[in-house]
PDB file of C-alpha atoms and ligand atoms in Angstrom:
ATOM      1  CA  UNK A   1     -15.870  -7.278   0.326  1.00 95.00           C
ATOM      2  CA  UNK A   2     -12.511  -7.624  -1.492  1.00 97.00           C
ATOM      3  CA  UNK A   3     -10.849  -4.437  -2.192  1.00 98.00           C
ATOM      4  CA  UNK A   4      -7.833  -3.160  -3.985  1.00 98.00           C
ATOM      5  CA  UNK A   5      -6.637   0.516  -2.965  1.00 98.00           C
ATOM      6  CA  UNK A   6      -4.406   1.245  -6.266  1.00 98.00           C
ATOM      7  CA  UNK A   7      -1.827   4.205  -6.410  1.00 97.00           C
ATOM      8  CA  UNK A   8       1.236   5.973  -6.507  1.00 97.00           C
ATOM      9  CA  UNK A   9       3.622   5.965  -3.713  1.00 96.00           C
ATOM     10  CA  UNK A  10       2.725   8.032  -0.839  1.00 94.00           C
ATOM     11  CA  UNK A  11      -1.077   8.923  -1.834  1.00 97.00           C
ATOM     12  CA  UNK A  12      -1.799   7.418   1.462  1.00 95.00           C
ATOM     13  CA  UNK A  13      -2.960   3.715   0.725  1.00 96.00           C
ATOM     14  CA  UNK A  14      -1.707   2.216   3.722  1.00 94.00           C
ATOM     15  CA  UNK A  15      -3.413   5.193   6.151  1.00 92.00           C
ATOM     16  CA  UNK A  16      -6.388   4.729   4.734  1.00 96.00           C
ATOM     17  CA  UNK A  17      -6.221   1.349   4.591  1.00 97.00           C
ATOM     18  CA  UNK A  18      -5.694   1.275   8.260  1.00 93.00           C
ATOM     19  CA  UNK A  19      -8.353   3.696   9.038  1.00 95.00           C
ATOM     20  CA  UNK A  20     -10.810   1.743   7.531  1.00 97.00           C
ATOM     21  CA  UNK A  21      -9.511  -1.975   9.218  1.00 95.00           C
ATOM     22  CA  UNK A  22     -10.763  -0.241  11.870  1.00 92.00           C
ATOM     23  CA  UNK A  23     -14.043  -0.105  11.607  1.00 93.00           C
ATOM     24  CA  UNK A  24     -14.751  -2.802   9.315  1.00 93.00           C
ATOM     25  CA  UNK A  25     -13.688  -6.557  10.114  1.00 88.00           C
ATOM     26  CA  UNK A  26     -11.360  -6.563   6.752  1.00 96.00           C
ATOM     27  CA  UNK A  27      -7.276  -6.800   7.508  1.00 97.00           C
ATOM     28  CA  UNK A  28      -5.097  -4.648   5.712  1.00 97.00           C
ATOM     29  CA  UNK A  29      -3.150  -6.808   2.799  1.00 98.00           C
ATOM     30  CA  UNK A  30       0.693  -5.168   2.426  1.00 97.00           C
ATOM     31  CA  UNK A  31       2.573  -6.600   0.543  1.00 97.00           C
ATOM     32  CA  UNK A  32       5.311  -3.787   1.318  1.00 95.00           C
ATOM     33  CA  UNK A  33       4.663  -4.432   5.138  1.00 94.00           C
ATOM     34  CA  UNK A  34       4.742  -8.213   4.718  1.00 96.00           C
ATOM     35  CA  UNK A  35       7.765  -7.750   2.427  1.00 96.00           C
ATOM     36  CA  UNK A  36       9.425  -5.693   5.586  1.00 93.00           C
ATOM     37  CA  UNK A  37       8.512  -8.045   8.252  1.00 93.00           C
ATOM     38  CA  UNK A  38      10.795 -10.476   6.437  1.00 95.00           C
ATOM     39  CA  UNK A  39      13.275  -8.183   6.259  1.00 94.00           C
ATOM     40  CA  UNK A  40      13.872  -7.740   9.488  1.00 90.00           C
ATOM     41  CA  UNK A  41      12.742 -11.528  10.723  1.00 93.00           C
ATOM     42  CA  UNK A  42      15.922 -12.022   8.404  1.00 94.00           C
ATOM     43  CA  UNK A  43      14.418 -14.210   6.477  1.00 95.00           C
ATOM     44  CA  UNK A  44      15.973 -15.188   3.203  1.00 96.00           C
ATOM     45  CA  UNK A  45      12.830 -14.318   1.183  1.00 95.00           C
ATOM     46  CA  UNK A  46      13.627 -10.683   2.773  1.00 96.00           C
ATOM     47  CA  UNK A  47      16.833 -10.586   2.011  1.00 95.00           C
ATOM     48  CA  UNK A  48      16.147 -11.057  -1.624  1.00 96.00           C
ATOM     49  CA  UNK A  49      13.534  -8.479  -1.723  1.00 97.00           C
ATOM     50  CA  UNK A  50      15.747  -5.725   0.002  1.00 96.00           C
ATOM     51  CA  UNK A  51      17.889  -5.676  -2.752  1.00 96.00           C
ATOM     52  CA  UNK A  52      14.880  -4.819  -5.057  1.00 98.00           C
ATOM     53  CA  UNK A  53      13.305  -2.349  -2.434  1.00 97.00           C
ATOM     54  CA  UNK A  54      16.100  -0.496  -1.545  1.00 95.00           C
ATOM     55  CA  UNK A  55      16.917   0.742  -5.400  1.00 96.00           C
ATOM     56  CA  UNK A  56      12.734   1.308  -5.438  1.00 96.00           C
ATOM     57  CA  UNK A  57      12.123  -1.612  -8.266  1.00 98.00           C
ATOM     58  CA  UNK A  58       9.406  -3.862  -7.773  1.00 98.00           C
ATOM     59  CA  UNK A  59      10.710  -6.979  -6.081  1.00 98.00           C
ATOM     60  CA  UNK A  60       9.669 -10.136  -8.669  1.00 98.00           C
ATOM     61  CA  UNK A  61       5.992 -10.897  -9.284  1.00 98.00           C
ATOM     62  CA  UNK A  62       6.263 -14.828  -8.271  1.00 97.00           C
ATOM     63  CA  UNK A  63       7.434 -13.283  -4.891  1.00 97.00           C
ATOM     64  CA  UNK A  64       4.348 -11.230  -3.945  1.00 98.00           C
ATOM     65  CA  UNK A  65       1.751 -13.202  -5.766  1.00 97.00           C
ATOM     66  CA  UNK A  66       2.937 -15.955  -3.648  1.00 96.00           C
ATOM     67  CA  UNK A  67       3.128 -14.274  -0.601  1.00 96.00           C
ATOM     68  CA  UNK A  68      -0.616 -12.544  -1.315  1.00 97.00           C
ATOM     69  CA  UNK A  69      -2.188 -16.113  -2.146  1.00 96.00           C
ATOM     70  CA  UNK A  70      -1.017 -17.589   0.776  1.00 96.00           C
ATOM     71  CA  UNK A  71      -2.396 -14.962   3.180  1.00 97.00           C
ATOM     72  CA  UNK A  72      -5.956 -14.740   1.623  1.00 97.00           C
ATOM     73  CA  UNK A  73      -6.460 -18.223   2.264  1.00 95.00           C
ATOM     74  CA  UNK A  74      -6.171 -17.241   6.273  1.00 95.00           C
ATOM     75  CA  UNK A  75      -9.505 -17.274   7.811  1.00 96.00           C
ATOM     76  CA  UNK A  76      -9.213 -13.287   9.092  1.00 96.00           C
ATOM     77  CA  UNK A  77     -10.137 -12.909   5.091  1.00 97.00           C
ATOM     78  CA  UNK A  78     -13.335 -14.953   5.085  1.00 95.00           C
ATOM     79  CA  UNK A  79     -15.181 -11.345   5.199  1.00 94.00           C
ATOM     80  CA  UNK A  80     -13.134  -9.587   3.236  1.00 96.00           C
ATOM     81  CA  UNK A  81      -9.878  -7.633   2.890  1.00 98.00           C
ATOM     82  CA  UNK A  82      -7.984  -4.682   1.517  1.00 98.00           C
ATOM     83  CA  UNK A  83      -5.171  -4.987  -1.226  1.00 98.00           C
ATOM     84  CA  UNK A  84      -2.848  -2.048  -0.450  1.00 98.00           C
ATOM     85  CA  UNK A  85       0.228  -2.033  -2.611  1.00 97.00           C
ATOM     86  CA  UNK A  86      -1.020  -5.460  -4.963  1.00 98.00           C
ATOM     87  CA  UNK A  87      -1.238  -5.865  -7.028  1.00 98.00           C
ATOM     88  CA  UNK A  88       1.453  -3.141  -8.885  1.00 98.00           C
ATOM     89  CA  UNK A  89       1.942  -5.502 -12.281  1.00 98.00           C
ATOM     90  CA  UNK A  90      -0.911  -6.005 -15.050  1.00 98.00           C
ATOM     91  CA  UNK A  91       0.177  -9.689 -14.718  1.00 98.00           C
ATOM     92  CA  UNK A  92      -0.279  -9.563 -10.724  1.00 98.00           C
ATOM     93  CA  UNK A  93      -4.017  -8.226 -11.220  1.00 98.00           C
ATOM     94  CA  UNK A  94      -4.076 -11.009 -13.697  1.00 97.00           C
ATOM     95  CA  UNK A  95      -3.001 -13.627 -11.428  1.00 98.00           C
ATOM     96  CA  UNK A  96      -5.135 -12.546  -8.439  1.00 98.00           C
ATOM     97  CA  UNK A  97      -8.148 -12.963 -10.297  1.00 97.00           C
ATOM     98  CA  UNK A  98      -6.952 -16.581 -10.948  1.00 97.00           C
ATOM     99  CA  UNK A  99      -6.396 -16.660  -7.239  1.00 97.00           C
ATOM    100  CA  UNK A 100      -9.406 -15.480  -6.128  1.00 97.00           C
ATOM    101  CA  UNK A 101     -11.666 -17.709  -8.869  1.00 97.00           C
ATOM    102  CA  UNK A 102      -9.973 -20.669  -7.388  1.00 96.00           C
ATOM    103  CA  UNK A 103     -11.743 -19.582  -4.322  1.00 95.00           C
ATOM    104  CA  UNK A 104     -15.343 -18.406  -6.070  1.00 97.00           C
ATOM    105  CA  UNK A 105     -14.248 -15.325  -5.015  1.00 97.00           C
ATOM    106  CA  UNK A 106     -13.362 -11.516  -7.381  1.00 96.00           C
ATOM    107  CA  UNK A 107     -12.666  -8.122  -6.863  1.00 97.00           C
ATOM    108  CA  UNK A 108     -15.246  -5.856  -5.527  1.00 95.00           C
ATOM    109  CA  UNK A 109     -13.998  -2.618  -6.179  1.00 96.00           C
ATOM    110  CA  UNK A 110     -11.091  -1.002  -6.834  1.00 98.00           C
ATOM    111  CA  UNK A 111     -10.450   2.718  -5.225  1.00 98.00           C
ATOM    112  CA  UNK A 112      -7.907   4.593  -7.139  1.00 98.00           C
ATOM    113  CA  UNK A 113      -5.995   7.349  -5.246  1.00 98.00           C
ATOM    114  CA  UNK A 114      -5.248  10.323  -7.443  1.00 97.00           C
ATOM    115  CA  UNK A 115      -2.727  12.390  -6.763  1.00 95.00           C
ATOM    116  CA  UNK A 116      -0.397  14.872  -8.178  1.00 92.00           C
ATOM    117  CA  UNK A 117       2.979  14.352  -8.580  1.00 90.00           C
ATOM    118  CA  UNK A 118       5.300  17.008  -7.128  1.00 91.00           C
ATOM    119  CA  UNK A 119       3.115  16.614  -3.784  1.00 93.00           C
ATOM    120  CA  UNK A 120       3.670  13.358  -3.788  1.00 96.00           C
ATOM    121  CA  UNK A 121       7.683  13.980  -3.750  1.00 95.00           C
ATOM    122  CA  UNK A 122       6.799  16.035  -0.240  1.00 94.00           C
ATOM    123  CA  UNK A 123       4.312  13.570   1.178  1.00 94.00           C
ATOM    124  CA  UNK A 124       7.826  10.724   0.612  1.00 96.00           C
ATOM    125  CA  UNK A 125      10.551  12.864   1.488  1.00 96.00           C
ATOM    126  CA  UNK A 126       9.303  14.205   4.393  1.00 95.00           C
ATOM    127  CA  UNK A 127       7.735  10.963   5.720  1.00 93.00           C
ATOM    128  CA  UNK A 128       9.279   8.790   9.092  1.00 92.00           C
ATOM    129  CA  UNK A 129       8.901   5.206   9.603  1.00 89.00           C
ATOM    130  CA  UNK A 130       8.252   3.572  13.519  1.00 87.00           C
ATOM    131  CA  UNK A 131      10.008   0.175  12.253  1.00 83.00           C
ATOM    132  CA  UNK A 132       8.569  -1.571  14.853  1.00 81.00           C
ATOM    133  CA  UNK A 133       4.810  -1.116  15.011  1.00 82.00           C
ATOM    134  CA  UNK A 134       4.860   0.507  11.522  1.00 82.00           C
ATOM    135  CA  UNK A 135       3.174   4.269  12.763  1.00 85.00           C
ATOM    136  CA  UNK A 136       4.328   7.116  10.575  1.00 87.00           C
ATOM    137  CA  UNK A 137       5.473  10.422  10.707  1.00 90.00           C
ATOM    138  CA  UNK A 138       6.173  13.343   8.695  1.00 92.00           C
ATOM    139  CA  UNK A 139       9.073  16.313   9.012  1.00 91.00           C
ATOM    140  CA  UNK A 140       6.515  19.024   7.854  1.00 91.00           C
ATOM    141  CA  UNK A 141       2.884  17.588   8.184  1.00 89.00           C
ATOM    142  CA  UNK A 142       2.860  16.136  11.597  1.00 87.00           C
ATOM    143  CA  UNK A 143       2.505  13.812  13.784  1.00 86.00           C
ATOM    144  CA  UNK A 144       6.047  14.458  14.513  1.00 83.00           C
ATOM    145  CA  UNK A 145       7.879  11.944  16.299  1.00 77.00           C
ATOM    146  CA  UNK A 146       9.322  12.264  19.751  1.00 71.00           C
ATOM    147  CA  UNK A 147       9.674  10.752  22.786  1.00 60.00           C
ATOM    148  CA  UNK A 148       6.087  10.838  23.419  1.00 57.00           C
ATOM    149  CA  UNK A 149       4.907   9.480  20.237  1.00 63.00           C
ATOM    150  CA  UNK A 150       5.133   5.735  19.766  1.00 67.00           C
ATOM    151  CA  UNK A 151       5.544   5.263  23.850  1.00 62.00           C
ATOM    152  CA  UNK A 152       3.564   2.210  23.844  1.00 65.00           C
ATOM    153  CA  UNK A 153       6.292  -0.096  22.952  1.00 73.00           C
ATOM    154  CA  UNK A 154       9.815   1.196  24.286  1.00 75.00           C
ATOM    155  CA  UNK A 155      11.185  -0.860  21.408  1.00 79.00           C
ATOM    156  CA  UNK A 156      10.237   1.786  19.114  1.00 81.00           C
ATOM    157  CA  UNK A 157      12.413   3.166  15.905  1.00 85.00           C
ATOM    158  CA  UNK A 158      11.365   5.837  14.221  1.00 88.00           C
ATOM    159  CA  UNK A 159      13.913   6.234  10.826  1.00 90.00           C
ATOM    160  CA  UNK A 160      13.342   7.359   7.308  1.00 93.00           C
ATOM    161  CA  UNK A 161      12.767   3.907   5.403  1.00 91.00           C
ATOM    162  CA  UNK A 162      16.143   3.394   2.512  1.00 92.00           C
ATOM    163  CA  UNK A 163      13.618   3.886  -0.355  1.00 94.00           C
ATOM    164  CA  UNK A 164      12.282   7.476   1.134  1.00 96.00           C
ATOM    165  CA  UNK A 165      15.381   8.852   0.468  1.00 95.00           C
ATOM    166  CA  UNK A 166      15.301  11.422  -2.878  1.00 92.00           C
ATOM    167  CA  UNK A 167      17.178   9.595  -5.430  1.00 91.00           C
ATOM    168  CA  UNK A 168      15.202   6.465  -4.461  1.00 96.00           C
ATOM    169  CA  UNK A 169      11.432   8.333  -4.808  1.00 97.00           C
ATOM    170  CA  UNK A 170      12.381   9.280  -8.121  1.00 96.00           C
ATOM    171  CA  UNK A 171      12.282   5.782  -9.531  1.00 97.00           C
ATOM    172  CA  UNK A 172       9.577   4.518  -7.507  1.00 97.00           C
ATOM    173  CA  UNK A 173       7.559   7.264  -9.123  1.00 97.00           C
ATOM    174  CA  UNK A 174       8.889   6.204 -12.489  1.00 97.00           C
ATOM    175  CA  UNK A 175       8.500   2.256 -11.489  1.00 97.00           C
ATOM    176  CA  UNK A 176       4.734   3.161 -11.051  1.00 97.00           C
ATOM    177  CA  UNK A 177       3.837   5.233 -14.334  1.00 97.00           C
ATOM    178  CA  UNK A 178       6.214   2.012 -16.267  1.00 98.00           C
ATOM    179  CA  UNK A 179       4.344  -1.101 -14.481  1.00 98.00           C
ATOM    180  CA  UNK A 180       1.585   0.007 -12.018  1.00 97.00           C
ATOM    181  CA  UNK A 181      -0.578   2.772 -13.856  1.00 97.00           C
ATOM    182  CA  UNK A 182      -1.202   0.088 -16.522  1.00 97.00           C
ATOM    183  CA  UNK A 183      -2.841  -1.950 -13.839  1.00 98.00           C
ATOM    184  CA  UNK A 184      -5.992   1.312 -13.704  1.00 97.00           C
ATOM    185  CA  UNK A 185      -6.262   0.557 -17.141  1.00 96.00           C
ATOM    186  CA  UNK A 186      -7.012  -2.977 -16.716  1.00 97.00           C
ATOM    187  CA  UNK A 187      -9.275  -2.490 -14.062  1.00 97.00           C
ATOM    188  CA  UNK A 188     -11.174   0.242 -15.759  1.00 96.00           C
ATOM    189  CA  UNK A 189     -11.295  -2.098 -18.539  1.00 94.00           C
ATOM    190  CA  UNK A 190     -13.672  -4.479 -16.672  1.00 89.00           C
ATOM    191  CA  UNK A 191     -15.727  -1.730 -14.883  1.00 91.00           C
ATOM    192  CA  UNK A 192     -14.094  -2.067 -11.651  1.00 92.00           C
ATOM    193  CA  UNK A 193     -12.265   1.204 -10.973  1.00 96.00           C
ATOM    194  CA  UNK A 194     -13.297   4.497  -8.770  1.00 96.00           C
ATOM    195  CA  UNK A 195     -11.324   7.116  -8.000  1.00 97.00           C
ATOM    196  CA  UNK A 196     -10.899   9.549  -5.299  1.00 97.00           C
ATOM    197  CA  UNK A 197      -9.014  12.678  -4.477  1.00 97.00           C
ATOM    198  CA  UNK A 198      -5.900  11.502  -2.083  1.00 97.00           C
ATOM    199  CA  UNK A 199      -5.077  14.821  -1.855  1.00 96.00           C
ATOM    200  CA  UNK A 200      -6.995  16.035   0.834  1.00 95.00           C
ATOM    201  CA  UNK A 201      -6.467  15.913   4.402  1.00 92.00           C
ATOM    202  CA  UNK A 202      -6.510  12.199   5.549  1.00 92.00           C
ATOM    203  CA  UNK A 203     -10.380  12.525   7.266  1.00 95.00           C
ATOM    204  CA  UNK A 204     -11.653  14.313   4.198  1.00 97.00           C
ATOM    205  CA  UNK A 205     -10.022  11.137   2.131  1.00 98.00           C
ATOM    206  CA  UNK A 206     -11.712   8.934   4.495  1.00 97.00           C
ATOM    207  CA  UNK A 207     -14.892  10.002   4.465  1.00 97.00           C
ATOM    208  CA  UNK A 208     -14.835  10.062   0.191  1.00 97.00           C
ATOM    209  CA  UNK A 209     -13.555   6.249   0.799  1.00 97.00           C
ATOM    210  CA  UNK A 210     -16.554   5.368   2.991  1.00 96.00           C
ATOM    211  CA  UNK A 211     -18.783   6.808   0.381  1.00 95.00           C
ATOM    212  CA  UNK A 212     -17.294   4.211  -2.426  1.00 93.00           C
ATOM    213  CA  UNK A 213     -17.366   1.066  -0.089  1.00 90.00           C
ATOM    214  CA  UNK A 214     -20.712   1.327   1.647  1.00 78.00           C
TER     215      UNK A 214
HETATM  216  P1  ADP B   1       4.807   2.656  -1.179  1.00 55.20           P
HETATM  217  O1  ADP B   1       3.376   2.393  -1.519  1.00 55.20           O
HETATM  218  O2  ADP B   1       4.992   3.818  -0.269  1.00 55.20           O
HETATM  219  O3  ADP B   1       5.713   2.675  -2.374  1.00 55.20           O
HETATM  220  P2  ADP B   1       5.111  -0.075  -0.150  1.00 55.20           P
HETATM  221  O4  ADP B   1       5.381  -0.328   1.268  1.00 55.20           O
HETATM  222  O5  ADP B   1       3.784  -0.455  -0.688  1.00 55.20           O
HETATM  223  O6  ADP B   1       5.397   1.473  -0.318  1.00 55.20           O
HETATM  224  O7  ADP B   1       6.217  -0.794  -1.056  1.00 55.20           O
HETATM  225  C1  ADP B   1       7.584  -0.660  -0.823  1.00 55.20           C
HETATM  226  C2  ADP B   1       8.386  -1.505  -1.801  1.00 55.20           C
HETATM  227  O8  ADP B   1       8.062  -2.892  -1.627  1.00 55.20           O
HETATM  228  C3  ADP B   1       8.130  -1.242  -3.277  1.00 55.20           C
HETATM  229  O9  ADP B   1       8.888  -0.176  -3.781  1.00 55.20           O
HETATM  230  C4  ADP B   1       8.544  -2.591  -3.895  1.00 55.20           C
HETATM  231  O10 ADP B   1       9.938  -2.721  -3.983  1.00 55.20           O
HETATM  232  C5  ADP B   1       8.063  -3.595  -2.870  1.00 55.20           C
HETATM  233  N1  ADP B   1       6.677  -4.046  -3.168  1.00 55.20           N
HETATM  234  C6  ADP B   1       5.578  -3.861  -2.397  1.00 55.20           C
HETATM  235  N2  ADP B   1       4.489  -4.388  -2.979  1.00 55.20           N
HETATM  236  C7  ADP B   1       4.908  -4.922  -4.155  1.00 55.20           C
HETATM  237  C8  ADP B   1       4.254  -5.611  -5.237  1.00 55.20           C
HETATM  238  N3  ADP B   1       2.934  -5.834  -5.227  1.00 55.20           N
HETATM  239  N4  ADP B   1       5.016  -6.015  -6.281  1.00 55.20           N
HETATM  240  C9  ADP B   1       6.326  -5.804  -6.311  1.00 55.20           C
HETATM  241  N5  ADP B   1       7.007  -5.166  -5.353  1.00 55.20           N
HETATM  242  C10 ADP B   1       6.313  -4.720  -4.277  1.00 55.20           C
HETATM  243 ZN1   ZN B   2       6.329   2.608  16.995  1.00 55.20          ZN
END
């Protein structure tokens, strides 16, 4: 099962996506996680990428469709696995499916997660980062962090990530009506897009999820 969770920013892709890692034997694809692990491994590719990220533009499609082919190969992906955050470009869905018929492989489904937009400005505002094991928080919603959360690893550092801060949201959001909500459209062209209601609470948006992907 090869799945794409498709988006704006902060409709809760990557929570979901983790919920449902789980319980099924997929891994979660980020390419915003990936893209932060080489940020702080320091790496140069990182270091590149920051500069994109931090303004909330899309770092270079060569970058992540590299990055995304190499990790599908891995053999944790023989099952299956969830796209969450790729691809964001029409020409990134365009060059997965290359990817993927390389491998004899396509797209199962594609979940969209609709959401509206001034809830989405709370959902990013509001939200904390662990940059360590990558757990999140939120100022209003809960679960808050302190020093009980996040124990596990003493290395722990919960911050507000550089592109959750206001002036950055607002072109993220604008980033994804420019280059990402053209890639629904493409998908919906070839019969491959569902939606569902991201803005319920997280179990109610899991259990519309499981529905789609049984
Ligand atoms: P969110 O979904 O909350 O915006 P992500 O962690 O998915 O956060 O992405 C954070 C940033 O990483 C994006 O704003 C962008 O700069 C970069 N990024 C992640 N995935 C991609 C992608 N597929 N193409 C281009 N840039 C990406
Ligand atoms: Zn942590």
């Amino acid at each position: 099962m090869i799945l794409v969770f498709l988006g704006p920013p902060g409709s809760g892709k990557g929570t979901q996506a983790k919920k449902l890692t789980t319980e099924k034997n997929w891994p979660q694809l980020s390419t915003g996680d990936m893209l932060r692990t080489a940020i702080s491994a320091g790496a140069h590719l990182g270091l590149e990428a920051k500069k994109f990220m931090d303004l909330g533009n899309l770092v270079p499609d060569s970058v992540v469709i590299g990055l995304i082919e190499d990790r599908i190969r891995s053999p944790d992906c023989i099952e299956g696995f969830i796209l969450d955050g790729f691809p964001r470009t029409v020409p990134q869905a365009e060059a997965l499916d290359g990817v993927l018929l390389k491998l004899s492989r396509k797209v199962d489904q594609v979940v969209f997660f609709e959401m509206d937009e001034k809830e989405l400005v709370t959902r990013l505002s509001g939200r904390r980062t662990c940059t360590v094991c990558g757990k999140m928080f939120h100022v209003t919603f809960g679960p808050f962090h302190n020093q009980e959360v996040c124990e596990q690893n003493p290395l722990c550092n919960v911050i507000q990530r550089s592109d959750d801060l206001p002036e950055v949201i607002q072109n993220r959001l604008e980033v994804y009506h420019r280059s990402t909500a053209p890639v629904a459209e493409f998908y919906k062209k070839t019969n491959r897009l569902k939606s569902i209601n991201a803005a319920e609470k997280p179990e109610v948006v899991f259990q519309s999820l499981k529905n789609l992907v049984k």
